[in-house]
Amino acid sequence: MPSQSPVSSTEIMKRAGIARDVLTFWLRNGLLQPMEAAAGRGKHLRFEWYEANIAAVMNQLRILGMKIESMLSIVGTFREAISWAESYGIQPSDLPALDTIFTLHKKRINRLYDDAGLVKMIEQFSDEKYAEARITDRIKKIYYKMPKDEFYQHRDPFMIITEQPEASDVRQAVYQYGKLTYFWRSGEGEKYIFAWGEAAEFRSMCEGSVSSIALDIPTILWRVWNNPEDGIGGLLAWMKAGDDEEAKPEVEV
């Protein structure tokens, strides 16, 4: 599994495929955020590992000709999601369980069962056999504190920007390959709206969009965490796995 240790500016440039002048410009404009300001001779900037993901996505937008103001809007969506997760102590591995409990909550709202039935279903999913989707006491505490709208606002951007795909991670390929991430603006200014998943393309065309862009972020991030020289065959196999319709994730998000 790729490391989640802090990374250097050199590693950011290598993984994201950017030059030093681009990195410097992005730092000056706030696109990338170091963990703390370096001071003194010989001190070097360090970044959270997910900054490499942000840099790679921003580089793709730069190649496509997007302005810095638009890139700041898009990266803001990811940073808000990261801050949201940190405020609740959420890790990427917590999302399947949170999605399970909020799906049960949605069914309660739709009156498929009453409050007692909701509690019973939540307890049922506390069994270890549910693995990633297991609802632990910690997940329940988060759920009771978190508004559902907040969860659905930040879940997808947090999930997407904190991925670290492995060449052998076929399940991840099946789950996300081919699902494009859409960004669009619906009026004046550079504020972009985010959407991912089955209805994202439809939303990007129907919500008053005046400018939109779509990215295959899972493939971009595969290149961040896997060596293309060694792993291009793995990338092709990873992408091909998305055609296997019988392979399904345990929890639909």
C-alpha positions as semicolon CSV with decimal commas, in nm:
position;residue;x (nm);y (nm);z (nm)
1;M;0,000;0,000;0,000
2;P;0,136;0,348;-0,084
3;S;0,270;0,542;0,213
4;Q;0,069;0,821;0,375
5;S;0,380;0,981;0,523
6;P;0,449;1,350;0,449
7;V;0,610;1,416;0,112
8;S;0,870;1,666;-0,004
9;S;0,832;1,928;-0,274
10;T;1,058;1,714;-0,494
11;E;0,825;1,417;-0,455
12;I;0,523;1,637;-0,528
13;M;0,685;1,746;-0,855
14;K;0,778;1,389;-0,948
15;R;0,442;1,234;-0,869
16;A;0,231;1,513;-1,021
17;G;0,459;1,568;-1,321
18;I;0,512;1,939;-1,268
19;A;0,816;2,165;-1,294
20;R;0,957;2,366;-1,004
21;D;0,838;2,698;-1,144
22;V;0,483;2,561;-1,157
23;L;0,512;2,438;-0,797
24;T;0,642;2,778;-0,687
25;F;0,359;2,961;-0,864
26;W;0,100;2,732;-0,709
27;L;0,246;2,780;-0,361
28;R;0,233;3,157;-0,401
29;N;-0,131;3,139;-0,508
30;G;-0,243;2,890;-0,243
31;L;-0,318;2,594;-0,468
32;L;-0,084;2,376;-0,263
33;Q;-0,044;2,403;0,113
34;P;0,268;2,287;0,298
35;M;0,231;2,141;0,646
36;E;0,427;2,431;0,795
37;A;0,640;2,713;0,660
38;A;1,004;2,621;0,621
39;A;1,247;2,855;0,792
40;G;1,624;2,874;0,793
41;R;1,889;2,742;0,564
42;G;1,854;2,379;0,473
43;K;1,488;2,364;0,572
44;H;1,255;2,206;0,318
45;L;0,880;2,219;0,274
46;R;0,683;1,909;0,368
47;F;0,331;1,829;0,249
48;E;0,054;1,592;0,346
49;W;0,056;1,298;0,104
50;Y;-0,277;1,397;-0,052
51;E;-0,123;1,722;-0,178
52;A;0,035;1,506;-0,450
53;N;-0,317;1,409;-0,558
54;I;-0,429;1,771;-0,560
55;A;-0,122;1,871;-0,761
56;A;-0,184;1,598;-1,020
57;V;-0,548;1,697;-1,069
58;M;-0,455;2,066;-1,091
59;N;-0,185;1,984;-1,344
60;Q;-0,442;1,817;-1,566
61;L;-0,660;2,128;-1,541
62;R;-0,358;2,345;-1,621
63;I;-0,284;2,137;-1,931
64;L;-0,645;2,185;-2,038
65;G;-0,601;2,562;-2,011
66;M;-0,800;2,638;-1,697
67;K;-0,728;2,971;-1,528
68;I;-0,575;2,988;-1,181
69;E;-0,897;3,142;-1,041
70;S;-1,099;2,844;-1,163
71;M;-0,842;2,600;-1,027
72;L;-0,862;2,768;-0,686
73;S;-1,238;2,718;-0,687
74;I;-1,205;2,349;-0,768
75;V;-0,927;2,284;-0,519
76;G;-1,140;2,466;-0,261
77;T;-1,403;2,194;-0,291
78;F;-1,144;1,930;-0,205
79;R;-0,998;2,131;0,082
80;E;-1,340;2,189;0,235
81;A;-1,401;1,814;0,221
82;I;-1,064;1,739;0,384
83;S;-1,133;1,993;0,661
84;W;-1,477;1,841;0,713
85;A;-1,331;1,493;0,753
86;E;-1,062;1,615;0,992
87;S;-1,322;1,790;1,208
88;Y;-1,494;1,453;1,270
89;G;-1,180;1,241;1,272
90;I;-1,288;1,062;0,954
91;Q;-1,045;0,849;0,754
92;P;-1,108;0,735;0,394
93;S;-1,159;0,381;0,526
94;D;-1,457;0,505;0,732
95;L;-1,664;0,604;0,428
96;P;-1,822;0,263;0,350
97;A;-1,955;0,234;0,707
98;L;-2,078;0,594;0,710
99;D;-2,245;0,540;0,377
100;T;-2,417;0,232;0,518
101;I;-2,556;0,413;0,821
102;F;-2,672;0,715;0,621
103;T;-2,837;0,483;0,367
104;L;-3,028;0,321;0,654
105;H;-3,120;0,671;0,774
106;K;-3,253;0,758;0,428
107;K;-3,472;0,448;0,432
108;R;-3,610;0,558;0,770
109;I;-3,698;0,898;0,620
110;N;-3,877;0,715;0,337
111;R;-4,072;0,528;0,605
112;L;-3,950;0,182;0,514
113;Y;-3,924;0,126;0,888
114;D;-3,974;0,321;1,212
115;D;-3,719;0,447;1,467
116;A;-3,704;0,110;1,640
117;G;-3,644;-0,056;1,305
118;L;-3,363;0,187;1,227
119;V;-3,190;0,107;1,557
120;K;-3,228;-0,265;1,487
121;M;-3,075;-0,232;1,140
122;I;-2,783;-0,028;1,272
123;E;-2,713;-0,293;1,534
124;Q;-2,731;-0,563;1,269
125;F;-2,455;-0,393;1,071
126;S;-2,226;-0,391;1,377
127;D;-2,134;-0,752;1,298
128;E;-1,772;-0,801;1,189
129;K;-1,882;-0,990;0,878
130;Y;-1,966;-0,655;0,718
131;A;-1,596;-0,564;0,713
132;E;-1,553;-0,211;0,570
133;A;-1,926;-0,145;0,599
134;R;-1,935;-0,242;0,966
135;I;-2,099;0,021;1,189
136;T;-1,882;0,056;1,498
137;D;-1,955;0,265;1,807
138;R;-1,720;0,535;1,671
139;I;-1,912;0,547;1,342
140;K;-2,240;0,576;1,533
141;K;-2,106;0,871;1,733
142;I;-2,005;1,048;1,412
143;Y;-2,345;0,977;1,259
144;Y;-2,537;1,121;1,555
145;K;-2,338;1,448;1,535
146;M;-2,334;1,492;1,158
147;P;-2,619;1,643;0,950
148;K;-2,695;1,417;0,653
149;D;-2,669;1,705;0,404
150;E;-2,318;1,770;0,528
151;F;-2,223;1,408;0,471
152;Y;-2,350;1,400;0,114
153;Q;-2,193;1,738;0,033
154;H;-1,840;1,633;0,128
155;R;-1,833;1,254;0,093
156;D;-1,752;1,227;-0,278
157;P;-1,482;1,497;-0,304
158;F;-1,313;1,359;0,010
159;M;-1,329;1,003;-0,121
160;I;-1,191;1,100;-0,462
161;I;-0,900;1,320;-0,354
162;T;-0,777;1,076;-0,087
163;E;-0,748;0,774;-0,313
164;Q;-0,414;0,594;-0,349
165;P;-0,481;0,333;-0,621
166;E;-0,254;0,030;-0,635
167;A;-0,174;-0,153;-0,959
168;S;-0,329;-0,468;-0,816
169;D;-0,635;-0,301;-0,665
170;V;-0,888;-0,451;-0,904
171;R;-1,185;-0,390;-0,674
172;Q;-1,110;-0,019;-0,672
173;A;-1,088;-0,022;-1,050
174;V;-1,430;-0,182;-1,084
175;Y;-1,576;0,061;-0,835
176;Q;-1,456;0,388;-0,987
177;Y;-1,315;0,337;-1,336
178;G;-1,521;0,517;-1,596
179;K;-1,699;0,744;-1,348
180;L;-1,593;1,091;-1,448
181;T;-1,575;1,384;-1,209
182;Y;-1,751;1,693;-1,345
183;F;-1,691;2,057;-1,261
184;W;-1,901;2,338;-1,402
185;R;-1,996;2,697;-1,340
186;S;-2,344;2,831;-1,390
187;G;-2,290;3,205;-1,408
188;E;-2,041;3,486;-1,389
189;G;-1,721;3,441;-1,192
190;E;-1,504;3,135;-1,143
191;K;-1,705;2,940;-0,884
192;Y;-1,726;2,577;-0,997
193;I;-1,978;2,313;-0,886
194;F;-1,863;1,955;-0,824
195;A;-2,040;1,627;-0,905
196;W;-1,932;1,263;-0,935
197;G;-2,126;0,946;-1,010
198;E;-2,410;0,829;-1,228
199;A;-2,600;1,159;-1,252
200;A;-2,298;1,390;-1,268
201;E;-2,295;1,436;-1,646
202;F;-2,668;1,509;-1,654
203;R;-2,633;1,766;-1,376
204;S;-2,340;1,937;-1,549
205;M;-2,556;1,994;-1,857
206;C;-2,886;2,081;-1,693
207;E;-2,807;2,309;-1,399
208;G;-2,752;2,623;-1,604
209;S;-2,397;2,532;-1,697
210;V;-2,204;2,787;-1,902
211;S;-1,869;2,608;-1,878
212;S;-1,787;2,252;-1,772
213;I;-1,500;2,004;-1,761
214;A;-1,480;1,631;-1,686
215;L;-1,180;1,438;-1,551
216;D;-1,107;1,069;-1,502
217;I;-0,950;1,128;-1,161
218;P;-0,900;0,759;-1,065
219;T;-0,670;0,712;-1,365
220;I;-0,486;1,038;-1,289
221;L;-0,424;0,920;-0,933
222;W;-0,314;0,574;-1,049
223;R;-0,026;0,749;-1,224
224;V;0,055;0,943;-0,907
225;W;0,107;0,632;-0,692
226;N;0,233;0,383;-0,951
227;N;0,540;0,404;-1,172
228;P;0,421;0,429;-1,536
229;E;0,750;0,282;-1,660
230;D;0,699;-0,032;-1,455
231;G;0,326;-0,039;-1,440
232;I;0,168;0,058;-1,772
233;G;0,061;-0,302;-1,815
234;G;-0,087;-0,286;-1,469
235;L;-0,271;0,034;-1,559
236;L;-0,424;-0,130;-1,867
237;A;-0,526;-0,431;-1,660
238;W;-0,661;-0,196;-1,392
239;M;-0,871;-0,015;-1,651
240;K;-0,987;-0,338;-1,817
241;A;-1,111;-0,465;-1,482
242;G;-1,377;-0,196;-1,497
243;D;-1,547;-0,391;-1,773
244;D;-1,613;-0,685;-1,540
245;E;-1,976;-0,621;-1,457
246;E;-1,997;-0,911;-1,214
247;A;-1,743;-0,760;-0,977
248;K;-1,932;-0,526;-0,747
249;P;-1,833;-0,336;-0,435
250;E;-1,991;-0,449;-0,111
251;V;-2,144;-0,108;-0,053
252;E;-2,291;0,107;-0,327
253;V;-2,198;0,473;-0,279
